[in-house]
Tab-separated table of C-alpha atoms in Angstrom:
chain	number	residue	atom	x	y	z
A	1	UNK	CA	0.000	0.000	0.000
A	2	UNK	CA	1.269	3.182	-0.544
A	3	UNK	CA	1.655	5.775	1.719
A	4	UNK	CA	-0.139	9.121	1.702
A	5	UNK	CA	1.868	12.586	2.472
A	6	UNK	CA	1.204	13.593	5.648
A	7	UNK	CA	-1.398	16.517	4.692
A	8	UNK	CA	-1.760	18.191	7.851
A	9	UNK	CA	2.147	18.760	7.688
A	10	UNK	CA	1.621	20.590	4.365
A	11	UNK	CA	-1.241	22.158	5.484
A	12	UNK	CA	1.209	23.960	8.350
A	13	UNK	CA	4.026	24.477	5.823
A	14	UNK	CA	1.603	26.539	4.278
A	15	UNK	CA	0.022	28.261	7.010
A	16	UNK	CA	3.285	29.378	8.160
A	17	UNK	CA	4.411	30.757	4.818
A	18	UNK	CA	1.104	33.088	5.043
A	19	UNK	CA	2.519	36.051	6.789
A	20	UNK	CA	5.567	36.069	4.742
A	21	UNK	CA	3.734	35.923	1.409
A	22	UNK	CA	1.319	39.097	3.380
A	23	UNK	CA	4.865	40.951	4.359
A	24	UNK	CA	5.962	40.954	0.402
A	25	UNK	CA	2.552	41.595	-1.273
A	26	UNK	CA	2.812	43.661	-4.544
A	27	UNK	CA	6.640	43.998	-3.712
A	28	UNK	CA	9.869	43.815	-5.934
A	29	UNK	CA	11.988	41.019	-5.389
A	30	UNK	CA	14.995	41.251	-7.728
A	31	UNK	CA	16.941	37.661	-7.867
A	32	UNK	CA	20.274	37.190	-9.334
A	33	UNK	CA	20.199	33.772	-11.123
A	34	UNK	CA	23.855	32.935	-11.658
A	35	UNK	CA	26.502	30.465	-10.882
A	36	UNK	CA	27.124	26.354	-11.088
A	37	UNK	CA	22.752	26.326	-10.500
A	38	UNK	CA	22.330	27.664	-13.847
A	39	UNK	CA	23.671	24.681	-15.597
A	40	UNK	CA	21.936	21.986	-13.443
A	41	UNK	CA	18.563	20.976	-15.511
A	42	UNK	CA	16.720	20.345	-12.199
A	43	UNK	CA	17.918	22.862	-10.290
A	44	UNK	CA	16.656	25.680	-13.158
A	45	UNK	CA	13.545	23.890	-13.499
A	46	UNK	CA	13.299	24.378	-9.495
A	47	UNK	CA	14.223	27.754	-9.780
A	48	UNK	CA	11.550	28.704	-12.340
A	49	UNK	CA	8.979	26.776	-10.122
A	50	UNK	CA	9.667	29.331	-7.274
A	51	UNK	CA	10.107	32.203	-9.608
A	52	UNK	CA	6.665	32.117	-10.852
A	53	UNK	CA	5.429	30.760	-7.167
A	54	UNK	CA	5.943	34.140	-6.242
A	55	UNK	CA	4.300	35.895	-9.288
A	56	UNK	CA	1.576	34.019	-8.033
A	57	UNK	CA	1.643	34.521	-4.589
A	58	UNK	CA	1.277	38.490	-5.596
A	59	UNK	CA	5.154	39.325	-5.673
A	60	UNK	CA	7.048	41.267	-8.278
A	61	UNK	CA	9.853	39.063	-8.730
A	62	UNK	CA	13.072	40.928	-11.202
A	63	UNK	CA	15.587	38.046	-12.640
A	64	UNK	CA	18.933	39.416	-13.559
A	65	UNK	CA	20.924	36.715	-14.946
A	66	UNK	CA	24.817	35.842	-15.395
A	67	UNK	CA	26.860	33.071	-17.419
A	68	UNK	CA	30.572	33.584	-17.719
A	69	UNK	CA	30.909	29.992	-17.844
A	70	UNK	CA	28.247	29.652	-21.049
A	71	UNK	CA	30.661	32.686	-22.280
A	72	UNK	CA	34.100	31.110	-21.728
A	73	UNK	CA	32.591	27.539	-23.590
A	74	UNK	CA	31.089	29.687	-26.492
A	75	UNK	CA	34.516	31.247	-26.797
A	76	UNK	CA	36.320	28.612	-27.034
A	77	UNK	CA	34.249	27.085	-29.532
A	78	UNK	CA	34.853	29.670	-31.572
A	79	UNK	CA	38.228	29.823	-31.100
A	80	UNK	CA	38.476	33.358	-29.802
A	81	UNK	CA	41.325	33.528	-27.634
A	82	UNK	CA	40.925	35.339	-24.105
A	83	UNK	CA	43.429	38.041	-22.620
A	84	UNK	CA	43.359	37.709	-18.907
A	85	UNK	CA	45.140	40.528	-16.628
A	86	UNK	CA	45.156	39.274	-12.963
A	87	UNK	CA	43.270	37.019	-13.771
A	88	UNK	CA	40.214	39.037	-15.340
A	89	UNK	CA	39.225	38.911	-18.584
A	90	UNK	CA	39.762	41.252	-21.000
A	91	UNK	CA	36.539	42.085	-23.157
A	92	UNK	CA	37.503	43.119	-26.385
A	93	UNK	CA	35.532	43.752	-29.605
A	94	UNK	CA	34.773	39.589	-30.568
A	95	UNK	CA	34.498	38.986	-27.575
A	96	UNK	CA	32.054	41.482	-26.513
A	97	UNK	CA	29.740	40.392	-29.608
A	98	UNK	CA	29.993	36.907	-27.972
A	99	UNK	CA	28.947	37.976	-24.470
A	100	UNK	CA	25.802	39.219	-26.300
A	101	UNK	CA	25.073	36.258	-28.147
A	102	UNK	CA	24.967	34.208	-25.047
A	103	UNK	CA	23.787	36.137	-22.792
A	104	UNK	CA	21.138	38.084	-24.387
A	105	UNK	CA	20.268	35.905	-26.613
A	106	UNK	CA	20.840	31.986	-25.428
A	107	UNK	CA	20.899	32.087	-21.898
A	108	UNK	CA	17.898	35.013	-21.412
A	109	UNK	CA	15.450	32.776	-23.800
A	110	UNK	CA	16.122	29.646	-21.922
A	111	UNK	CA	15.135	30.884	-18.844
A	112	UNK	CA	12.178	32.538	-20.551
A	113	UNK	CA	11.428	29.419	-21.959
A	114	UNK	CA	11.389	27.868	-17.969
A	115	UNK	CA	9.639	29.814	-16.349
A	116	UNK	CA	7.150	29.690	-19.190
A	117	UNK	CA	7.049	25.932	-18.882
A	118	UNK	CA	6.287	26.040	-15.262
A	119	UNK	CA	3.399	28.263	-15.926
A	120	UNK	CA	4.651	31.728	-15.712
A	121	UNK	CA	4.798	34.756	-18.146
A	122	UNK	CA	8.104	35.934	-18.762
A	123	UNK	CA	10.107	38.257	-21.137
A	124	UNK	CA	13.178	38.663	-22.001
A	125	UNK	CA	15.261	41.718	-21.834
A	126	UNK	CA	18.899	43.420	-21.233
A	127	UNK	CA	19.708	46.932	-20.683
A	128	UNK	CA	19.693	47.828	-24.262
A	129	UNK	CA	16.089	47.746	-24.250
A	130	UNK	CA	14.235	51.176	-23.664
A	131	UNK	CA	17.713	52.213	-22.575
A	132	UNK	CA	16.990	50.953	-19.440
A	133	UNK	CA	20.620	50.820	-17.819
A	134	UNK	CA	23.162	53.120	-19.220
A	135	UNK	CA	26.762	52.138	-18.542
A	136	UNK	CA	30.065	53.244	-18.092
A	137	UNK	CA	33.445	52.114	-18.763
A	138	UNK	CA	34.446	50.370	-15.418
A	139	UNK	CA	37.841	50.540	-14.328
A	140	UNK	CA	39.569	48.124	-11.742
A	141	UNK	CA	42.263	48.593	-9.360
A	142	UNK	CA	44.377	45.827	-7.595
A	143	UNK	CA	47.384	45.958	-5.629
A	144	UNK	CA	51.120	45.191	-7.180
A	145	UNK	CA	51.952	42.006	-4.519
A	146	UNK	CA	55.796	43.235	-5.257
A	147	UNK	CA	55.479	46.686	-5.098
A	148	UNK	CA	51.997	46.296	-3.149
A	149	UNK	CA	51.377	49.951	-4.903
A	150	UNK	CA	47.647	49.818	-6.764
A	151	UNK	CA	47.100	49.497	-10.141
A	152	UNK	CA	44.528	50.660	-12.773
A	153	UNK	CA	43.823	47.421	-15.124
A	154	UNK	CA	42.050	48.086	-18.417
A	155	UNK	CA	39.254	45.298	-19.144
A	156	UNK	CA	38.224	46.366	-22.248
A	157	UNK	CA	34.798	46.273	-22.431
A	158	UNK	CA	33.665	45.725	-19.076
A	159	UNK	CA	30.918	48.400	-17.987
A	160	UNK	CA	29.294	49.264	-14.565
A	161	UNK	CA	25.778	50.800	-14.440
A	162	UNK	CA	25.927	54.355	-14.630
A	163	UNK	CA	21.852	55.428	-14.836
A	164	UNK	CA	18.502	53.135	-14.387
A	165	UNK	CA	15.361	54.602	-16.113
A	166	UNK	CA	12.936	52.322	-14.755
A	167	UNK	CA	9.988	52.955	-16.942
A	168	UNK	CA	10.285	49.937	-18.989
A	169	UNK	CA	10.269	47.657	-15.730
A	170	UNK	CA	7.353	49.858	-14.487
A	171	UNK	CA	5.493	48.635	-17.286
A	172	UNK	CA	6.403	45.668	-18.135
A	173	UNK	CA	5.328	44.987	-14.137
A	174	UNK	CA	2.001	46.450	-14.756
A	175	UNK	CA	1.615	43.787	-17.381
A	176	UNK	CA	2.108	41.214	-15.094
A	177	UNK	CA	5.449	40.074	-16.827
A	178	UNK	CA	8.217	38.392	-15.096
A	179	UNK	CA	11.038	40.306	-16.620
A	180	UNK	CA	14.231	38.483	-17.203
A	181	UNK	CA	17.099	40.497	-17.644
A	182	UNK	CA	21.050	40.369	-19.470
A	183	UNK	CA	23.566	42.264	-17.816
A	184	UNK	CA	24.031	44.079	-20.862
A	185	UNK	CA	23.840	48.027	-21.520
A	186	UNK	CA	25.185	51.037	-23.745
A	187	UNK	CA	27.704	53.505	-23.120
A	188	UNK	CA	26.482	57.594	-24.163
A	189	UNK	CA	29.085	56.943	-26.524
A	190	UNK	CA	26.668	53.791	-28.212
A	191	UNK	CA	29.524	51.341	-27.237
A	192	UNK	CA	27.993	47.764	-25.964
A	193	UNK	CA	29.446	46.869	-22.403
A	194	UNK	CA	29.329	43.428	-20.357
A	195	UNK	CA	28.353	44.266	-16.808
A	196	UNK	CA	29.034	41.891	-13.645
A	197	UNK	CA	25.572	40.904	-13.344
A	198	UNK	CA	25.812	41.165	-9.378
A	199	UNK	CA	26.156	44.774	-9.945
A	200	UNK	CA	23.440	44.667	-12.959
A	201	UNK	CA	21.241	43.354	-10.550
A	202	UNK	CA	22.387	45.673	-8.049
A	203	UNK	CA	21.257	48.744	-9.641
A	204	UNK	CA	17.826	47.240	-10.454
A	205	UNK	CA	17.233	46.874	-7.086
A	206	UNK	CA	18.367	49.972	-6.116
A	207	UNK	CA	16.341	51.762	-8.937
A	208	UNK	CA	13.179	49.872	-8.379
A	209	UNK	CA	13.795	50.374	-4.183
A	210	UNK	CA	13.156	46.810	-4.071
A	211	UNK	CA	12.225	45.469	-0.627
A	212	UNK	CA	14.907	42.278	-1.326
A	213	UNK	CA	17.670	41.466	-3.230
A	214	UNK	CA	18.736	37.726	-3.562
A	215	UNK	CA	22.292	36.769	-4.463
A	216	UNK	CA	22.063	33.373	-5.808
A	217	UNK	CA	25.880	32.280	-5.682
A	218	UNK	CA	28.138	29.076	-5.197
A	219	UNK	CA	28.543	29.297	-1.140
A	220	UNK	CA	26.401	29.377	1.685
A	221	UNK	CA	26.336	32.709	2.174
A	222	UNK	CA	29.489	34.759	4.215
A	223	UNK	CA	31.377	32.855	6.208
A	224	UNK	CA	33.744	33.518	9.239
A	225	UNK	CA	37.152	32.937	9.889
A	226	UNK	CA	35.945	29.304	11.024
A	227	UNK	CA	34.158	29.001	7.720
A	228	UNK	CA	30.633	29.116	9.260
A	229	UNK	CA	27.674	30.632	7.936
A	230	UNK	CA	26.910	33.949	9.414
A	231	UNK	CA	23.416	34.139	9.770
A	232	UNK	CA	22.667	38.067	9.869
A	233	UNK	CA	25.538	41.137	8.807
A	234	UNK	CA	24.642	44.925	9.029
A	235	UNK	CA	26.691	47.597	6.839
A	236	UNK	CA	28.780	48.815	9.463
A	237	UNK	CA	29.069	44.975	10.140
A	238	UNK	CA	30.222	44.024	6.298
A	239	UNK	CA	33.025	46.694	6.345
A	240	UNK	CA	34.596	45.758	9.840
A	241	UNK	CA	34.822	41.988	8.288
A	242	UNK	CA	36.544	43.439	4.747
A	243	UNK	CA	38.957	45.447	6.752
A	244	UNK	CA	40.223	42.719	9.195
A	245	UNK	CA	40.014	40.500	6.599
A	246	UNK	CA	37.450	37.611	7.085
A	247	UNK	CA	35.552	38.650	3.655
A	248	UNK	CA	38.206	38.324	1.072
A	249	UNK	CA	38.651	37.875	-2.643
A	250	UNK	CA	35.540	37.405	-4.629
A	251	UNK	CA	32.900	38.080	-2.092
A	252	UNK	CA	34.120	41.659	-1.339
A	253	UNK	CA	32.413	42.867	-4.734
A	254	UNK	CA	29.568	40.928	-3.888
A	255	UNK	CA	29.257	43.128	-0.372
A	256	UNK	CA	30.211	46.112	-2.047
A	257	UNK	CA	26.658	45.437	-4.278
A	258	UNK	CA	24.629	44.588	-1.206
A	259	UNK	CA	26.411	47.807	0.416
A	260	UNK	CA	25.164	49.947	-2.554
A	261	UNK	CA	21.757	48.214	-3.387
A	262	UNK	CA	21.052	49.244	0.866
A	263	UNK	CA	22.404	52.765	0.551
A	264	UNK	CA	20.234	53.517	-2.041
A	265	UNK	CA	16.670	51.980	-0.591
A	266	UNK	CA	16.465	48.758	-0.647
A	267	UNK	CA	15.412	46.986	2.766
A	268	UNK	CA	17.597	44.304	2.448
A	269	UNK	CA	19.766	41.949	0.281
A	270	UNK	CA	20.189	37.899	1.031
A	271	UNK	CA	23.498	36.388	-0.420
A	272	UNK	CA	22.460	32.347	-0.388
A	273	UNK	CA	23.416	29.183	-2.371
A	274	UNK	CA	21.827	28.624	-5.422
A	275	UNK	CA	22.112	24.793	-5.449
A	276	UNK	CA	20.218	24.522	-2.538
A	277	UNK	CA	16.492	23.033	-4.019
A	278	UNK	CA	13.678	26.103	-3.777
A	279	UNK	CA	16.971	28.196	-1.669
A	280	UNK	CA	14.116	31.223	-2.915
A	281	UNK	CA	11.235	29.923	-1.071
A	282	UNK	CA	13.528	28.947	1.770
A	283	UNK	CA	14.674	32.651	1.856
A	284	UNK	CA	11.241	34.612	1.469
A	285	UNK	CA	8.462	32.387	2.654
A	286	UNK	CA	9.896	30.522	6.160
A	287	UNK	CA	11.449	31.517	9.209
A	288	UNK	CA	14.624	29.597	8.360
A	289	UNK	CA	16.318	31.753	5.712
A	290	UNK	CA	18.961	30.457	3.428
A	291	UNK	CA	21.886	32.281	3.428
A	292	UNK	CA	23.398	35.536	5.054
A	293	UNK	CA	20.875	38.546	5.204
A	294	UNK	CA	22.804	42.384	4.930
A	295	UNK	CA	20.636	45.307	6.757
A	296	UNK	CA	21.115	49.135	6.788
A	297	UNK	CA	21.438	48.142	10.597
């Protein structure tokens, strides 16, 4: 015989999720989809689930999408050969065209084409469209380890959002779309520029004053010097922990966004691992949370 789910269980599960869906009603939740997730089948196809779960549930849900790994494979395919400085890479001309083709083109209608599967109404976008992000040329700085004096390192091609007109997402959010969105933008001088899709989604938020920002990355969230999960960090909390050192390396941009996204309205941002199964619904609609949550303080 086989056995039936324990209802009342699920009935609970969902009686506890009530308030949270109440606290985010008609809200923006911008989620940056990125990572090893994005290349798991049933992880995406979780990912859309929750995506338009909380369309549903009356939430405004934003996905700003990366895929340097989708880039690096469609480079070397077509045997367009990468300049790295400290171990960035260099975004010329070809390569910039590629970044588009993947991007805003592959990767953006696949995820379209999930979230419409599971039921939802997506389209797909990138800064381009409407002119909805204008960038910049960015410029990064790292520190000589011989001379340890800093240095300015030219990446080519590599932009940082310089303006947000958020009328497109305004309407397209009216319309009861689930916009999906390329890190992608012009320059005012009507140059094409690949933007860290952190900070992409980063300016959304802070645009839109979203009332969350999720961070869907490879790790747990930040850890400590004991490499434990820290549950809760506030601003003041996030710089103390870059200056003595326990955030390091790639997760100091990844505060820096949070840092920014806060300063400029939004309630909150959640950095939490995207190959944990429904991490979204974990975050937003439970007590339990999934990953480290960043507050003004």
């Amino acid at each position: 015989m086989t056995e039936l789910p324990n209802v009342h269980v699920r009935a609970e599960v969902l009686a506890q999720a009530l308030p949270h869906m109440q606290r985010y009603d008609q809200e923006i939740v911008v989620i940056k989809y990125g990572g090893h997730a994005m290349g798991d089948r049933s992880a995406a196809e979780d990912f859309a689930e929750d995506i338009v779960l909380l369309e549903q549930s009356g939430l405004k849900p934003i996905v700003v999408h990366g895929g340097g790994p989708q880039i690096g494979k469609m480079l070397d395919r077509l045997g367009i050969q990468s300049e790295f400085r400290n171990g960035l890479r260099v975004t010329d001309e070809a390569t910039v065209e590629v970044v588009e083709m993947v991007l805003a083109g592959l990767i953006n209608k696949q995820i379209v084409g999930w979230i419409s599967a599971e039921g939802g109404r997506a389209i797909g976008l990138c800064g381009k469209d409407g002119n909805m992000v204008r960038a910049k040329r960015a410029t990064k700085t790292v520190v000589d380890p011989e001379s340890h004096l800093e240095q300015t390192i030219d990446l080519g091609l590599v932009g940082e959002p310089e303006h947000v007109e958020r009328g497109v997402l305004d309407a397209v959010l009216k319309a009861e779309l689930i916009p999906v969105l390329a890190p992608v933008a012009y320059g005012a001088d009507g140059q094409t520029y690949n933007v860290n899709a952190d900070t992409f989604a980063g300016a959304i938020a802070g645009a839109l004053r979203a009332k969350r920002l999720l961070l869907l990355t490879d790790v747990p969230g930040v850890l400590d010097k004991d490499k434990k999960l820290i549950p809760e960090l506030t601003v003041e909390d996030c710089r103390r922990l870059i200056a003595d050192g326990t955030i390091t390396g790639g997760m100091i941009p990844k505060i820096e966004t949070c840092m920014y996204a806060i300063e400029r309205g939004v309630e909150a941002v959640v950095i939490l691992d995207g190959k944990v199964n429904h991490a979204v619904l974990l975050e937003l609609f439970t007590d339990y949370g999934a990953g480290t949550l960043i507050r003004r303080g």
